[in-house]
Coordinates of C-alpha atoms in Angstrom, one line a residue:
X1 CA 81.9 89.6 77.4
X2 CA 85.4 89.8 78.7
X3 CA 84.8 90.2 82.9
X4 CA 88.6 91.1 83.5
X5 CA 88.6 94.2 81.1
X6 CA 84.8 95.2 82.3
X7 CA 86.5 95.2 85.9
X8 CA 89.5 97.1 85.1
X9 CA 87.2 99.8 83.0
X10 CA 85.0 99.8 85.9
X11 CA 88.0 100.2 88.2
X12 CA 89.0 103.3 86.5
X13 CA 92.5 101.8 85.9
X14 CA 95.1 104.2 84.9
X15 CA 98.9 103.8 84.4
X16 CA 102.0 106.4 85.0
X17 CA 105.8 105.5 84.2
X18 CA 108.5 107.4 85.5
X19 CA 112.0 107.8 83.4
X20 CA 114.5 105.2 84.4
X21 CA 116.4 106.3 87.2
X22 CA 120.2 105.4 88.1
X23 CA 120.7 103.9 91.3
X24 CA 124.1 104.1 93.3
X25 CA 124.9 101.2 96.0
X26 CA 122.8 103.1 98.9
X27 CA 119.9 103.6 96.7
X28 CA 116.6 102.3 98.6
X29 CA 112.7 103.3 98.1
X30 CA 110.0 102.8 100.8
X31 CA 106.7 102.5 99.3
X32 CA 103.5 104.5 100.3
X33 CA 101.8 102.3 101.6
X34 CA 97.6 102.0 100.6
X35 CA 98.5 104.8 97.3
X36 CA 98.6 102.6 94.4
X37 CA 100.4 99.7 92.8
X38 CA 103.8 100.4 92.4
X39 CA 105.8 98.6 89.9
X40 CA 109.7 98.1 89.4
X41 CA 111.0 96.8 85.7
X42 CA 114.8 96.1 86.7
X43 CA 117.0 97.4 83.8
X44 CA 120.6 96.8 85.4
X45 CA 121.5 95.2 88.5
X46 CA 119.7 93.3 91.3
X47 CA 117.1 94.6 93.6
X48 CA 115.0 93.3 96.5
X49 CA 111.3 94.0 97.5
X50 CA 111.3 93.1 101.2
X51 CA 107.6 93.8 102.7
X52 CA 107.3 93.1 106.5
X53 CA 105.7 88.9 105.5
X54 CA 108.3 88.1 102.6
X55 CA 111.0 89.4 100.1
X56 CA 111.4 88.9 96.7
X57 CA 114.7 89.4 95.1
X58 CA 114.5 91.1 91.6
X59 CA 116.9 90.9 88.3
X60 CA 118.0 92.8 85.6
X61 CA 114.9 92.3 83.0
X62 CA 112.6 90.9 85.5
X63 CA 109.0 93.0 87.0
X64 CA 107.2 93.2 90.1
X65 CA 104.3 94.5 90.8
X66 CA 104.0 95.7 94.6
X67 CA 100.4 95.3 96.0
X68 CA 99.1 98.9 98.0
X69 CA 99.1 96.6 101.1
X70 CA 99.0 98.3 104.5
X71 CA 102.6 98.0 106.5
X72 CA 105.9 98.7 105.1
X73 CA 107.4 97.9 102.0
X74 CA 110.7 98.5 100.5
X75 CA 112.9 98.2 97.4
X76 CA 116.6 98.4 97.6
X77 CA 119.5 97.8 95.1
X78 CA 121.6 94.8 96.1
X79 CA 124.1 95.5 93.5
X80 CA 126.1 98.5 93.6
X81 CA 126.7 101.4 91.7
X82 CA 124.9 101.6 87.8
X83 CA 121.9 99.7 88.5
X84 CA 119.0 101.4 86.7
X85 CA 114.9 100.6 87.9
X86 CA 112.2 101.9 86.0
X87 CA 109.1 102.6 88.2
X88 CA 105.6 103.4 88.0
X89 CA 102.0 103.0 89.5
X90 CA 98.6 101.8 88.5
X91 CA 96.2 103.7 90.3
X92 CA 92.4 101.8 90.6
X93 CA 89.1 103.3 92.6
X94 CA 90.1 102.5 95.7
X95 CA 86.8 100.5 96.4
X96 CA 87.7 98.0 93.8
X97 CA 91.8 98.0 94.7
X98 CA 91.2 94.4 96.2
X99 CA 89.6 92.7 93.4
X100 CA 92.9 91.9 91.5
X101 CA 93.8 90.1 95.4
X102 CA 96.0 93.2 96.1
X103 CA 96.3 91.9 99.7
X104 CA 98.8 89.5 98.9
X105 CA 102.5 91.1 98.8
X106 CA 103.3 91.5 95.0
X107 CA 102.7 90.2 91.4
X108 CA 105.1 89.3 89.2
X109 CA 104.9 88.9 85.9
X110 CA 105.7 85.6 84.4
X111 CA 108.8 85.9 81.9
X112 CA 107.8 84.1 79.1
X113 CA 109.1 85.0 75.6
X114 CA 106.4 87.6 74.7
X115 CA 106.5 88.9 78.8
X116 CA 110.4 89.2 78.4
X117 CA 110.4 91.6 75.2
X118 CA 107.6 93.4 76.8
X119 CA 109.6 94.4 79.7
X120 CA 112.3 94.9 77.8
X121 CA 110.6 97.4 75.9
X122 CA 109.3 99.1 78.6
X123 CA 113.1 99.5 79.9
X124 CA 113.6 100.9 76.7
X125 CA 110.9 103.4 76.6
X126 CA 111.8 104.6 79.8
X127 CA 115.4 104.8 79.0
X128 CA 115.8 106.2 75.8
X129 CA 112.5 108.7 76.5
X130 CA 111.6 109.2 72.5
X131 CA 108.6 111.2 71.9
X132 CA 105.7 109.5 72.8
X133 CA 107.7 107.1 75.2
X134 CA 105.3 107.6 78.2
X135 CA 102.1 106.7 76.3
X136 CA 103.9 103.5 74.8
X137 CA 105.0 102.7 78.5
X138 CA 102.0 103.4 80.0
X139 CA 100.2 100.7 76.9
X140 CA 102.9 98.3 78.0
X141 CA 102.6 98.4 81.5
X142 CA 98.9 98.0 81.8
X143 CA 99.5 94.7 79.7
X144 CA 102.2 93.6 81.8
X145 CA 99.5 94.1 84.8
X146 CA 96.9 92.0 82.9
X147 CA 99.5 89.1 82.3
X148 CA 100.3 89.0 85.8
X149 CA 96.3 89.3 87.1
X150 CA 95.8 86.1 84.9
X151 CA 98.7 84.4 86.1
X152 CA 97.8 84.7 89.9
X153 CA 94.1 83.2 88.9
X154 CA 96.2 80.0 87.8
X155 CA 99.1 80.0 90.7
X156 CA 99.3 76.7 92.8
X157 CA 97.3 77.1 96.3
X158 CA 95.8 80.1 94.7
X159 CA 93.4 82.5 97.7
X160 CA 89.8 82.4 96.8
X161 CA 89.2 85.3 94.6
X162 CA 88.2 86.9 91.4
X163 CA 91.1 86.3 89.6
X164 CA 91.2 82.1 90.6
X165 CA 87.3 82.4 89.6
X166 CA 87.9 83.7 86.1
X167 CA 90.5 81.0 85.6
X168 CA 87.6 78.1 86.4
X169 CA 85.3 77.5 83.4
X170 CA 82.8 76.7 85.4
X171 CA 82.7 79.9 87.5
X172 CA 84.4 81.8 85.0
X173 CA 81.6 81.3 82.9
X174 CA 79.1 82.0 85.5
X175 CA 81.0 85.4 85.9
X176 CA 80.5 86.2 82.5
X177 CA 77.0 85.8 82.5
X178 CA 76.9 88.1 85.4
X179 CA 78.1 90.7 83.1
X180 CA 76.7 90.1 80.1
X181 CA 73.5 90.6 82.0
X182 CA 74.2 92.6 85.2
X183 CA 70.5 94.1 85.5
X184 CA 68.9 90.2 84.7
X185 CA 67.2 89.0 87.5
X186 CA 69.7 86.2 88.7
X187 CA 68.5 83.2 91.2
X188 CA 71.7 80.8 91.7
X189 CA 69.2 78.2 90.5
X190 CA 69.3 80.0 87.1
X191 CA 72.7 80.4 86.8
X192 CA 73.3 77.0 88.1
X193 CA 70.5 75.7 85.4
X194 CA 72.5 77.5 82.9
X195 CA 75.9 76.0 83.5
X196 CA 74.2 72.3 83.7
X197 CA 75.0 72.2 87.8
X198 CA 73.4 71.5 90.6
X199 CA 72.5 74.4 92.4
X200 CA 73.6 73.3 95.9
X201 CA 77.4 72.0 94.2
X202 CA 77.5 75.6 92.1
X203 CA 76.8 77.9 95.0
X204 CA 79.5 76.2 97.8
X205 CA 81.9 76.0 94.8
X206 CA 81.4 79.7 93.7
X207 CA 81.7 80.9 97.1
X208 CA 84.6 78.4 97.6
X209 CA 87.0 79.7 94.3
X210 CA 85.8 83.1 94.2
X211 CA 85.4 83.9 98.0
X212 CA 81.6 85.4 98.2
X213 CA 78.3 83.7 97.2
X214 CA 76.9 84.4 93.5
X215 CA 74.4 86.9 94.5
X216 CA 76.8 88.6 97.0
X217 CA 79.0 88.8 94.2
X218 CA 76.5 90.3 91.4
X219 CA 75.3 93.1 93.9
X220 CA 79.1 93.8 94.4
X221 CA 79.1 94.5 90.7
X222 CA 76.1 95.6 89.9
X223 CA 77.1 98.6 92.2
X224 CA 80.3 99.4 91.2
X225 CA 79.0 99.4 87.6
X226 CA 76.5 101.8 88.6
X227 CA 79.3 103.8 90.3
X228 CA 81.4 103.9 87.6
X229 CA 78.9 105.0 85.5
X230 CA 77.9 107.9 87.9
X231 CA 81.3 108.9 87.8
X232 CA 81.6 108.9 84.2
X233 CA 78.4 111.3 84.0
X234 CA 77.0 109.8 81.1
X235 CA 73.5 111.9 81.0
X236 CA 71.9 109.1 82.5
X237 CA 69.2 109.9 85.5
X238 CA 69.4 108.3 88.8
X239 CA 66.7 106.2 87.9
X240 CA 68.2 105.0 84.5
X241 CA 71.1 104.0 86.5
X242 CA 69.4 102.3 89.1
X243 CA 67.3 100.2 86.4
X244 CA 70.2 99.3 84.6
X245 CA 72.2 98.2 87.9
X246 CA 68.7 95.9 88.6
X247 CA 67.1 98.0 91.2
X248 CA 63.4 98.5 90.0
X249 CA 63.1 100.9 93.1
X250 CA 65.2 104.1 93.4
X251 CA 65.0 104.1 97.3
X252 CA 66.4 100.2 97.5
X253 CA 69.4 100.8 94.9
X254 CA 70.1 104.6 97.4
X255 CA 70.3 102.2 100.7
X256 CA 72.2 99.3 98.8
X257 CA 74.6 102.3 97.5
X258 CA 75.1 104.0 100.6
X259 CA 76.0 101.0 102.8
X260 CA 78.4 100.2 99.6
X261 CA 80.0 103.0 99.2
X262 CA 79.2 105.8 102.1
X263 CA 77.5 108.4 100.3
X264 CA 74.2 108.3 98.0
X265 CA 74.3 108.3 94.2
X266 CA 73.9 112.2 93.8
X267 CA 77.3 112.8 95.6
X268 CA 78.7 110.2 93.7
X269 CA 78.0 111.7 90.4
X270 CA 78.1 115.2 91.8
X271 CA 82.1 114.6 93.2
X272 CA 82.9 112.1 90.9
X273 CA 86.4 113.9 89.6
X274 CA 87.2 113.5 93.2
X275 CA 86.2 110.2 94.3
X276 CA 89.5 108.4 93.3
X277 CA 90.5 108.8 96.4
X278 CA 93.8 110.7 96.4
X279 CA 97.1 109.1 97.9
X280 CA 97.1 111.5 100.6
X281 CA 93.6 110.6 101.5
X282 CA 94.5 107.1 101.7
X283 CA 97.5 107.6 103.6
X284 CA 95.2 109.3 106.5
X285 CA 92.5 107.1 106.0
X286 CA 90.0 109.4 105.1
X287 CA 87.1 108.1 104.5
X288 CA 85.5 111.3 102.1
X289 CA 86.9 113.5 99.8
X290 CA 88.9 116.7 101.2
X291 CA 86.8 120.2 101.2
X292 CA 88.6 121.6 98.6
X293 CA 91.8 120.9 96.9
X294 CA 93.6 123.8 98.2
X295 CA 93.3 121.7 101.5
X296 CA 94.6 118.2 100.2
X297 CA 97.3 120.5 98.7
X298 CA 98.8 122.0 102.1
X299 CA 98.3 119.0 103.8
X300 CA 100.4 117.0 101.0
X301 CA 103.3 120.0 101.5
X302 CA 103.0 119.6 105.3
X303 CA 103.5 115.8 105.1
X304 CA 106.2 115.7 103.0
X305 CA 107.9 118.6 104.6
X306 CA 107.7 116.7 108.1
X307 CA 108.9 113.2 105.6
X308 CA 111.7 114.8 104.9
X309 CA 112.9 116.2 107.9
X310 CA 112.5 113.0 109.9
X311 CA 115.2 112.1 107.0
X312 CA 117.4 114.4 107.4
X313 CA 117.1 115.7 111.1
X314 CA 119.4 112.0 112.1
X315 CA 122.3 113.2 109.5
X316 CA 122.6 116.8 111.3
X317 CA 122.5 115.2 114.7
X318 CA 125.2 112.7 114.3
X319 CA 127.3 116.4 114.1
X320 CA 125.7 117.6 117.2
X321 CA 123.7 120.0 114.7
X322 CA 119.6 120.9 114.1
X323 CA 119.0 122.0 110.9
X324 CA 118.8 125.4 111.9
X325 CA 122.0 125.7 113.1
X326 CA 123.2 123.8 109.6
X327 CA 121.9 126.4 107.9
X328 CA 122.9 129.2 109.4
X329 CA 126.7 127.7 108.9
X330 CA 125.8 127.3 105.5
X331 CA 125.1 131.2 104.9
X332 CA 128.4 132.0 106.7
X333 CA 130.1 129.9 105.0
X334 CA 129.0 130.9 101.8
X335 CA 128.9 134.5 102.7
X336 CA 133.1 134.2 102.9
X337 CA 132.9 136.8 105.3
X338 CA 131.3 137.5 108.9
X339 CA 127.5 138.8 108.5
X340 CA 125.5 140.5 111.3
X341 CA 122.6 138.4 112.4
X342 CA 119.7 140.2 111.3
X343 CA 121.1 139.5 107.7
X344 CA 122.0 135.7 108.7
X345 CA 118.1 135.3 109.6
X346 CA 116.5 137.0 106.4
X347 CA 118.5 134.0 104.4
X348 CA 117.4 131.3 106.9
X349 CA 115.0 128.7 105.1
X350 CA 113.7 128.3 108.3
X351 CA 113.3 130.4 110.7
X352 CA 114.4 129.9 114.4
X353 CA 112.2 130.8 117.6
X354 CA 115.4 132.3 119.0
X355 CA 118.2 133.1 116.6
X356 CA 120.4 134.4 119.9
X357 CA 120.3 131.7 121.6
X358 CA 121.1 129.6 117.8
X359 CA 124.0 131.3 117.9
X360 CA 125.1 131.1 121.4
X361 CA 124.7 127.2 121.3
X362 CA 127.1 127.4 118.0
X363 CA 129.5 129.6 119.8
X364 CA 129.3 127.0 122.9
X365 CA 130.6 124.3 120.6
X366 CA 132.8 126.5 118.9
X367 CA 131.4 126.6 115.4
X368 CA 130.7 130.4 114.9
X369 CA 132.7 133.3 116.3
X370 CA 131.3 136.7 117.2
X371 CA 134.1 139.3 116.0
X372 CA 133.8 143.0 117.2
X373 CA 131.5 144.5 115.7
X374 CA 129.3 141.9 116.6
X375 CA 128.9 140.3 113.4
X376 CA 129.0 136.4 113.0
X377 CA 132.0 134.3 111.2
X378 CA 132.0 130.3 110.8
X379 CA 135.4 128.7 112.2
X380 CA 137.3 126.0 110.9
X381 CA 135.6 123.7 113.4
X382 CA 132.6 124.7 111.7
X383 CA 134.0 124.8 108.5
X384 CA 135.4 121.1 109.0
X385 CA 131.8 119.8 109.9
X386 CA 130.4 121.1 107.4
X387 CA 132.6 119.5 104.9
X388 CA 132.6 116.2 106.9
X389 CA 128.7 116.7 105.7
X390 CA 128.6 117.8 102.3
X391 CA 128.4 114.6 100.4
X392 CA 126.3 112.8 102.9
X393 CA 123.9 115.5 102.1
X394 CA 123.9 115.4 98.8
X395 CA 123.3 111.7 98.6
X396 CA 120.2 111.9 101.3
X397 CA 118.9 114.6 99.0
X398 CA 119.7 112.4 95.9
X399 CA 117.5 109.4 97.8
X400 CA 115.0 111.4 98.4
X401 CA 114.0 112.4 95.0
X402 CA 115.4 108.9 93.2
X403 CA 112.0 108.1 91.9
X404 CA 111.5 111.4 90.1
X405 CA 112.7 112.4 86.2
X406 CA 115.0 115.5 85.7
X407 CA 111.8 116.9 84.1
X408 CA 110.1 116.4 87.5
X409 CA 112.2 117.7 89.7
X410 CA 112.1 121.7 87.3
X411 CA 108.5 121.1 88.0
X412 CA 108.3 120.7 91.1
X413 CA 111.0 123.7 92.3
X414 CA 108.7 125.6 89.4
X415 CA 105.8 125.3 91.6
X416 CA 107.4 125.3 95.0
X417 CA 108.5 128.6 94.4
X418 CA 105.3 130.2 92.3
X419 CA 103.7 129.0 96.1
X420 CA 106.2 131.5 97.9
X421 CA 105.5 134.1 95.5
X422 CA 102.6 136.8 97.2
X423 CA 102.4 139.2 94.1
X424 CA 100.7 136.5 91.9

């Protein structure tokens, strides 16, 4: 019985890889706190993950992978124009996100010969993007995770946890009796009998390297098996699954379930697509599944929306503009000729509460002039600060959407306008 792959099966691990993304000199990524494990394979340059406890700095062939630890977390290149970073996420059931020790700031993987072509294929993949590339990734990286997991059970002044347990024979072994045999009836004598222990020395010791007593331990996993096999709706009845998680009564294994996990066995299996909780989910610490996806899906756009303008809000003001006012100097000045304002407002991408008094405020400071026929022109004031903010803009925009593929970045303007689209 291998206990590290049972957890990460039970775990519902999962891998994604982005392309390998080119990073100029201002080039810096906050993490998402509480969504997933994010990852960063270093293909040119140097880079440093700075969380609010430590940094770590980062070179070219070297990987890090960034716990979902609450606070913030941030990855910045050091090093100037033509670095390159390859980043992706494993995503585990959020109920069993701690088990690898995720509450310490990052992993990293240990560059030994075999570690160090790894990651360099996994640059490759990423980089060269030959058919099949992301599944080949995705295989490497989830090694890569495993060789740092085992490495952290061996690091010097090691946490009590899983991962230091698995890397004790003693209680390594015990663990792997545990789930061999997860519905057995296990007494810490037995397990202690087995291992040739005293009982008293094998329970402070488990507890001690593993951080919870035996038995804590084996109902931990007994339910999370059981919840992973809801999940996976295998045709199994409640009862089947309670038997095989060691519960010879259905209403003890519902109580022990619901004080686990906050819902009974029947809405586990019934919402089990849905019970990886999503990032957005996390993010508002939401302790249930939204209503309906439709939901999640306008709360996502309404998040991001407000992300980005917190962004980008700071740029415009520096200039003494809103983004309203930006854009209605854009149209002008792409127009290349005065437009009345009911026309200026149909191109707005957003719309103003009071367009009259927009303009009057850009009049005011001498950006826009109203001509005779009361149509609207931009000045060369406004002309000038709007070329004072061209590039800036363009690199914000360019940060913004770093961590996403050309391929990504179709989709999403794909979908972002099929949303605006009523006739569908």
């Amino acid at each position: 019985m291998d206990v590290l792959t049972d957890l990460l099966s039970a775990a519902g691990a999962s891998v994604e890889v982005d392309r390998s993304t080119a990073c100029d000199a201002n080039w810096r990524m906050e993490l998402a706190g509480g969504k997933a494990i994010e990852f960063f394979a270093v293909g040119a340059g140097t880079f440093e993950l700075c969380s609010d406890a430590a940094s770590l700095e980062l070179a070219a062939g070297q990987l890090a992978f960034a716990a979902a630890t609450p606070g913030r977390t941030t990855i910045a290149n050091l090093s100037g124009d033509g670095a390159a970073l390859v980043v992706g996420r494993i995503h585990l059931q959020p109920s069993m996100a701690n088990f690898a020790g995720n509450d310490l700031p990052w992993l990293t993987v240990e560059l030994d010969p075999t570690n160090t072509a790894l990651v360099a294929r996994l640059i490759a993949e990423a980089t060269e993007a030959s058919p099949g590339w992301r599944s080949t990734a995705r295989a490497i990286a989830h090694g890569l995770f495993v060789s740092a997991l085992r490495s952290r059970g061996t690091a010097p002044n090691e946490d009590p946890g899983l991962m230091r347990g698995l890397a004790d024979p003693e209680i390594g072994e015990a663990l792997r009796l545990m789930h061999l045999h997860p519905n057995h009836p296990w007494t810490v004598a037995e397990l202690a009998e087995r291992l040739a222990v005293s009982r008293s020395g094998f329970a402070a010791r488990f507890k001690k390297i593993a951080g919870r007593p035996p038995l804590a331990y084996l109902t931990w996993w007994r339910l999370h098996r059981a919840a992973a096999q809801l999940r996976g709706n295998d045709g199994a009845t409640l009862a089947q699954v309670a038997r095989a998680a060691g519960y010879d009564s259905d209403a003890s294994f519902g109580k022990a379930f619901r004080r686990e996990f906050s819902m009974t066995p029947g809405q586990m299996r019934r919402d089990g697509g849905r019970l990886k909780s999503s990032p957005l989910q996390l993010e508002l610490k939401k302790r249930t599944p939204f209503e309906v996806p439709e939901q999640e899906a306008v709360l996502n756009l309404m998040k991001s929306s407000e992300k980005i303008r917190c962004e980008v809000e700071p740029l415009f003001a520096a200039y003494g503009l809103t983004i309203p006012a930006y854009n209605l100097l854009r149209i002008l000045r792409g127009a290349g000729e005065a437009l009345p304002l009911a026309e200026i407002e149909a191109r707005m991408v957003i719309a103003h509460p009071s367009p009259p008094d927009l303009v009057a405020e850009l009049c005011t400071a001498g950006f826009v002039e109203q001509e005779v026929d009361a149509a609207l022109a931009v000045t060369m004031a406004g002309k000038e600060v709007l070329a004072n903010l061209d590039d800036a803009v363009l690199d914000l925009h360019r940060r913004q959407l770093a961590h996403f593929s050309a391929m990504e970045i179709a989709d999403l303007n794909r979908l972002l306008a099929k949303l605006r689209r009523t006739d569908l």
